[in-house]
Short mmCIF file of C-alpha atoms and ligand atoms in Angstrom, two decimals:
data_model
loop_
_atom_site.label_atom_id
_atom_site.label_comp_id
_atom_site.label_asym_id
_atom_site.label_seq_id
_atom_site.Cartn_x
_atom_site.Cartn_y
_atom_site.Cartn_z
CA UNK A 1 84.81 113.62 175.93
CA UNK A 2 85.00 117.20 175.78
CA UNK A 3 88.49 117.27 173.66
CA UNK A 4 86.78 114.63 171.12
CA UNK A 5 83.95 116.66 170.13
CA UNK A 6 86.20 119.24 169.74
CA UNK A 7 88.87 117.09 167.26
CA UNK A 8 85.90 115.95 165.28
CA UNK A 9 84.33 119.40 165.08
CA UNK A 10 87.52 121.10 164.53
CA UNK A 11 88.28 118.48 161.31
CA UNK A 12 84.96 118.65 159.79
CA UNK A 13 85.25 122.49 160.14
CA UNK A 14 88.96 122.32 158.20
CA UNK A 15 87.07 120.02 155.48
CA UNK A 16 84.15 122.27 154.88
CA UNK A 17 86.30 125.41 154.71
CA UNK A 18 88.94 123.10 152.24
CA UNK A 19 85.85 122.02 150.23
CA UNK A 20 84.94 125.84 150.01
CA UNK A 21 88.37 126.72 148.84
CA UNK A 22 88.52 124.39 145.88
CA UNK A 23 86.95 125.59 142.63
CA UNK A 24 84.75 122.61 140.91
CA UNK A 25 87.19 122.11 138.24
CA UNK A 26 89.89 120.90 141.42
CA UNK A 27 87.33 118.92 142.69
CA UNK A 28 86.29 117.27 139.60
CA UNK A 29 90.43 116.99 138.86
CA UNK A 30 90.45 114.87 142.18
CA UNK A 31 89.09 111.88 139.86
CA UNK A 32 91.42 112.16 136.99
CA UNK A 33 94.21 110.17 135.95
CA UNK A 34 96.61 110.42 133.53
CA UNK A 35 98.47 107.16 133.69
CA UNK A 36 99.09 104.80 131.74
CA UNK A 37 98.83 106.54 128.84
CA UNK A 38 96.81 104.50 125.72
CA UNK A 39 98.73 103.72 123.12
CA UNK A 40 98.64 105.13 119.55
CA UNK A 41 96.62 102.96 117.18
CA UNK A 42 95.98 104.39 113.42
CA UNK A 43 92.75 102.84 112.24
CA UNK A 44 92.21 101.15 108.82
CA UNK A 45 89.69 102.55 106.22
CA UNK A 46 86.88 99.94 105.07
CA UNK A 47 88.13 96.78 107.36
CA UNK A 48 91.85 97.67 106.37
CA UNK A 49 94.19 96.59 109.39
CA UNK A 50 94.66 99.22 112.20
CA UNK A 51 98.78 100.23 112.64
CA UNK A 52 99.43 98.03 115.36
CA UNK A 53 97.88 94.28 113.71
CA UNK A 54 99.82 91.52 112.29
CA UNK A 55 98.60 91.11 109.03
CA UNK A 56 97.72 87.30 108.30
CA UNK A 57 96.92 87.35 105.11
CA UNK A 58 97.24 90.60 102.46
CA UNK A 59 96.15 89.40 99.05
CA UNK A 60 99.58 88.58 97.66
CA UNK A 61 100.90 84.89 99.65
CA UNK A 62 99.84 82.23 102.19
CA UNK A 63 103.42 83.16 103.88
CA UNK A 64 101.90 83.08 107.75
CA UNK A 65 99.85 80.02 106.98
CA UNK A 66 100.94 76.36 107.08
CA UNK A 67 98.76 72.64 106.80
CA UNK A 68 97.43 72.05 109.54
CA UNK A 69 98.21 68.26 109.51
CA UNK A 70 101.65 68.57 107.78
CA UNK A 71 102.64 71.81 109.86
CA UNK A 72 106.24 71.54 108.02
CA UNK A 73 104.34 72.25 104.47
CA UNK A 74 103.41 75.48 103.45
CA UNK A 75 99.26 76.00 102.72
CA UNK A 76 97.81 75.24 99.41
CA UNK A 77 95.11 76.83 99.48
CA UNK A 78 94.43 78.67 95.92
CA UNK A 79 95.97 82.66 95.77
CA UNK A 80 94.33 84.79 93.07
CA UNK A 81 93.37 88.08 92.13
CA UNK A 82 94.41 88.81 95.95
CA UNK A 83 92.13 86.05 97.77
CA UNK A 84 92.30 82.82 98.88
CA UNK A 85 90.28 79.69 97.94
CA UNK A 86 89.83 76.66 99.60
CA UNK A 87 91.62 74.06 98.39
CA UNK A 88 89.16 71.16 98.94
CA UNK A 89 91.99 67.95 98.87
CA UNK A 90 94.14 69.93 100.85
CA UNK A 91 92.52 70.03 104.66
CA UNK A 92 92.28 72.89 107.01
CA UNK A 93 95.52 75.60 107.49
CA UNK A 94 96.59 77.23 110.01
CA UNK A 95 98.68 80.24 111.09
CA UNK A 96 102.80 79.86 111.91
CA UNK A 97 102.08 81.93 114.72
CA UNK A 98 100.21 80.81 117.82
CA UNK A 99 98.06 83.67 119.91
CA UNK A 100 96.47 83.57 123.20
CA UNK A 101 94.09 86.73 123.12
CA UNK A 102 93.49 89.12 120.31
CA UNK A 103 90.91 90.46 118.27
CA UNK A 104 90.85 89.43 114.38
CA UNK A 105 88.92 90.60 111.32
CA UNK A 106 88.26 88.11 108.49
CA UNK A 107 86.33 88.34 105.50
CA UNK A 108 84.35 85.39 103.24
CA UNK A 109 82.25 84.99 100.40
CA UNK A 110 80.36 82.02 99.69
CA UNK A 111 80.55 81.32 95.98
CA UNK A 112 77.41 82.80 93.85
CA UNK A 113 76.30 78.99 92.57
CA UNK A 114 76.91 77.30 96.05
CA UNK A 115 74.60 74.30 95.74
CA UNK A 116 73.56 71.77 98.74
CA UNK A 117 71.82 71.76 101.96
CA UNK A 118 71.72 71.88 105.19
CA UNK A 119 75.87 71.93 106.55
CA UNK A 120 76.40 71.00 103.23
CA UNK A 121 76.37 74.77 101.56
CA UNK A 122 79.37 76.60 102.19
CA UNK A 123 80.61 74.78 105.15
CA UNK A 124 83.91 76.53 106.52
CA UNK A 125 85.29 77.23 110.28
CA UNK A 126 87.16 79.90 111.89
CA UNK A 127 89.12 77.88 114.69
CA UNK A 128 89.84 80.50 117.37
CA UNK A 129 92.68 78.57 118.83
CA UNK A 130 93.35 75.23 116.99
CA UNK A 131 94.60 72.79 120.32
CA UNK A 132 95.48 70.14 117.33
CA UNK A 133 95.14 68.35 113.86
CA UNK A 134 91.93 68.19 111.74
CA UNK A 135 88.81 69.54 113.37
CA UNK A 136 90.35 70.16 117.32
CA UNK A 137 89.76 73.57 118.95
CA UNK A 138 86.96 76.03 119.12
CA UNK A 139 85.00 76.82 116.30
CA UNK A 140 83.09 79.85 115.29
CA UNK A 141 81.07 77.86 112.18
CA UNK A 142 81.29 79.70 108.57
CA UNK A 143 78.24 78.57 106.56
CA UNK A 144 76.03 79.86 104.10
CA UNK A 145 71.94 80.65 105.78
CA UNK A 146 71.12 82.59 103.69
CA UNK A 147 67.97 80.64 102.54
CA UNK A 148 69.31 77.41 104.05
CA UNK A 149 68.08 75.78 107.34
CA UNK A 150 70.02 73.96 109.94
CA UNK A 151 70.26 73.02 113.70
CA UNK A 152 70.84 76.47 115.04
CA UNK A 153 73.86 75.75 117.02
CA UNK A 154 75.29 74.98 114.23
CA UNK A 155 74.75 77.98 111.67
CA UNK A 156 77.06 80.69 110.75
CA UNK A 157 77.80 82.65 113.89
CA UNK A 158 77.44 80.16 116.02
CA UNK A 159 80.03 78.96 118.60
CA UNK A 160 79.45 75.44 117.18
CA UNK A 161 77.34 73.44 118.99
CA UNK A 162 77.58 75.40 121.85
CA UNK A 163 75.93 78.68 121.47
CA UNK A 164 73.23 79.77 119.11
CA UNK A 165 74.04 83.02 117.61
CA UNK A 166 71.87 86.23 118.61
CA UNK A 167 70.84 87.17 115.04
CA UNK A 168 71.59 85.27 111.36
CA UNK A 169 72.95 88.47 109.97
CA UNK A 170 73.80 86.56 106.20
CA UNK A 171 74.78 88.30 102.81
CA UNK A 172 73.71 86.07 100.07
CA UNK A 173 76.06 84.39 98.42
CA UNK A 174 78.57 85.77 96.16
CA UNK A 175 78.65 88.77 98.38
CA UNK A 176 81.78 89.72 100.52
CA UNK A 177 81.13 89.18 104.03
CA UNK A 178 82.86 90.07 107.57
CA UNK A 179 84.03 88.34 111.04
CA UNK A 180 85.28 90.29 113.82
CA UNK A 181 85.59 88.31 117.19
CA UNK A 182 87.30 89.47 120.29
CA UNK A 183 88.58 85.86 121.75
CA UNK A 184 90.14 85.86 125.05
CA UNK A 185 91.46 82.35 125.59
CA UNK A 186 91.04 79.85 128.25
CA UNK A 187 93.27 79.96 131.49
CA UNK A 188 94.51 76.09 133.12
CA UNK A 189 95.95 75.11 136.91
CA UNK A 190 98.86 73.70 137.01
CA UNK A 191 96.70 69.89 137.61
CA UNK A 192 95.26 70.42 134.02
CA UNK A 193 91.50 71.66 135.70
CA UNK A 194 90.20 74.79 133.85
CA UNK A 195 91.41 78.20 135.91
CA UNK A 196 88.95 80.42 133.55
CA UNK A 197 86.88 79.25 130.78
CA UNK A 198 87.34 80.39 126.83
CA UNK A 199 85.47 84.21 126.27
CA UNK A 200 84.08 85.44 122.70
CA UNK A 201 82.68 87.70 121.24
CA UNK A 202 81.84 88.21 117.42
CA UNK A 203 80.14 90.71 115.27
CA UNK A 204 79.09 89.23 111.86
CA UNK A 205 78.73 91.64 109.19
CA UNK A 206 78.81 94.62 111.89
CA UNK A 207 76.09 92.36 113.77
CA UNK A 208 76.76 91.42 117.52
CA UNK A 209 75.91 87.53 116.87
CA UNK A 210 77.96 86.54 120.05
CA UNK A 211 78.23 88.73 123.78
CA UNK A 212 81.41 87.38 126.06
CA UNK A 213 79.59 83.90 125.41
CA UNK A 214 81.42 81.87 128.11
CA UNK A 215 82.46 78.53 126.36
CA UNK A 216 81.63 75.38 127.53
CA UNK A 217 85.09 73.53 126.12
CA UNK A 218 86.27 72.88 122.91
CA UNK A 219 83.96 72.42 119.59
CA UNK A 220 83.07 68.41 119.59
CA UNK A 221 81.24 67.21 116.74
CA UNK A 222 80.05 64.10 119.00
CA UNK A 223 79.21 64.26 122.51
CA UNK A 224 79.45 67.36 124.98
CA UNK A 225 82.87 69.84 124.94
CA UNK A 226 85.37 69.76 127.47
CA UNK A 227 88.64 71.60 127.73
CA UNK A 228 91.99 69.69 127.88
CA UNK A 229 94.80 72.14 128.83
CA UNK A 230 96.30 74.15 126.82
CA UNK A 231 98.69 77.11 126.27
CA UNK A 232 98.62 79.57 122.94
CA UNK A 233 97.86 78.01 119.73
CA UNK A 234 97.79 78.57 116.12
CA UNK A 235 93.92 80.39 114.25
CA UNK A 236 92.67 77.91 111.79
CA UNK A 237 90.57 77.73 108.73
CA UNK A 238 88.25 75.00 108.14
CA UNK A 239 88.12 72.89 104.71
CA UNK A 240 84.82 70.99 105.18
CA UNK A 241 85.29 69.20 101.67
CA UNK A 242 81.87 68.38 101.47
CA UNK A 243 80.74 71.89 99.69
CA UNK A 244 79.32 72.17 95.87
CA UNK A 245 81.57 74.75 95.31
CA UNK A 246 85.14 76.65 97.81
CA UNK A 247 84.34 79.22 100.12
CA UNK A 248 86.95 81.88 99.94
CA UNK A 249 88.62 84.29 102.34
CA UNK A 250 90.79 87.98 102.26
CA UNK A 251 91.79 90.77 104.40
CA UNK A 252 92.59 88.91 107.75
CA UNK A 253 94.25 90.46 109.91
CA UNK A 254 94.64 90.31 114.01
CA UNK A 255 95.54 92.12 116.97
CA UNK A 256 97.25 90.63 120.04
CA UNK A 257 95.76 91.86 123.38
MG1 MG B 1 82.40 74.28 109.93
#
């Protein structure tokens, strides 16, 4: 009994005079690390792409963009003075590429004589991963509220009928305005059931409007979402049709994670 009080004396007595020998700097040093190193990212100026992004679209071509239910035609969306305007008889596009998780910035503008009410004013879609043709995937809705009343799980910045968003941050229209979502996608068991479920989050115009919103499946106009399995998949833009006037879209760029 003796020689144990002893050990356990003689220990704490080694890490008291140990503690005494090491200056605060050493000790604080105990709780640094210096691996893995972050890598070297040069930010854009004003929404301009950071070094590292793919750009997706630059002003000049529709190059990484395809239709999304003719995926061997190239988009025809409208490319002038270095933006991009629906096309309103063409249907959605989508990107070449397919992603899993990333972060992308987008910007829109809703036309200055947008007419209509409702989901009827300036009605457009970012599709954070687009699972198939027409409308099929997760939508983050586009649409103009400024002055304009809808269901709110519907409005711009919501995860469409799924989440309401946590502020209606609008421009009005005519005015340039931003998306930047973080979108980490959905993870499947090899049986098809859901492993982890769909995370987003999305800043309109600099506003958080969605905060790692847990999704509930993909967008369904009708009836409740659900996932079906799925692995990466192309970023698509919506063409409602049903606008007064084309929304159009620049400087979209994204960042694989
Ligand atoms: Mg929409």
């Amino acid at each position: 009994m003796k020689k144990i009080i002893f050990s356990i004396l003689f220990i704490l007595g080694v890490t008291i005079v140990d503690a005494q020998r090491m200056s605060p700097s050493d000790s604080a040093a105990k709780t640094e690390i210096y691996s893995p190193v972050p890598p070297i990212v040069t930010p854009g100026n004003n929404n301009s792409a950071p070094s590292d992004a793919i750009i997706l679209f630059d002003g000049k071509n529709l190059d990484e963009w395809v239709l999304t239910n003719n995926i061997s035609k190239p988009a025809n969306w409208f490319v002038e003075n270095g933006i991009i305007t629906v096309n309103k008889k063409s249907g959605n596009i989508q990107t070449k590429r397919s992603f899993t998780n990333y972060q992308l910035h987008l910007e829109y503008r809703i036309p200055e004589n947008i007419s209509g009410e409702g989901q009827l004013r300036g009605n457009s879609g970012l599709f954070l991963a687009s699972t198939g043709g027409g409308d099929l995937g997760y939508e983050l809705q586009i649409l103009d509220n400024y002055n304009n009343k809808t269901y709110t799980n519907g409005q711009v910045g919501s995860v469409y009928k799924q989440f309401i968003p946590l502020a209606n941050a609008c421009r009005k229209p005519g005015e340039w305005q931003t998306f930047d979502v973080i979108w980490t996608a959905p993870t499947f068991n090899d049986d098809g059931s859901l492993k982890t479920p769909a995370k987003l989050t999305a800043l309109h115009n600099g506003v958080l409007v969605q905060n790692a919103v847990e999704l509930k499946g993909e967008t369904r106009w009708i009836g409740l979402p659900y996932y079906k399995k799925h692995g990466a998949c192309p970023i698509k833009l919506q063409a409602h049709g049903d606008n007064s006037e084309p929304i159009s879209f620049k400087n979209i760029w994204i960042r694989e994670l």
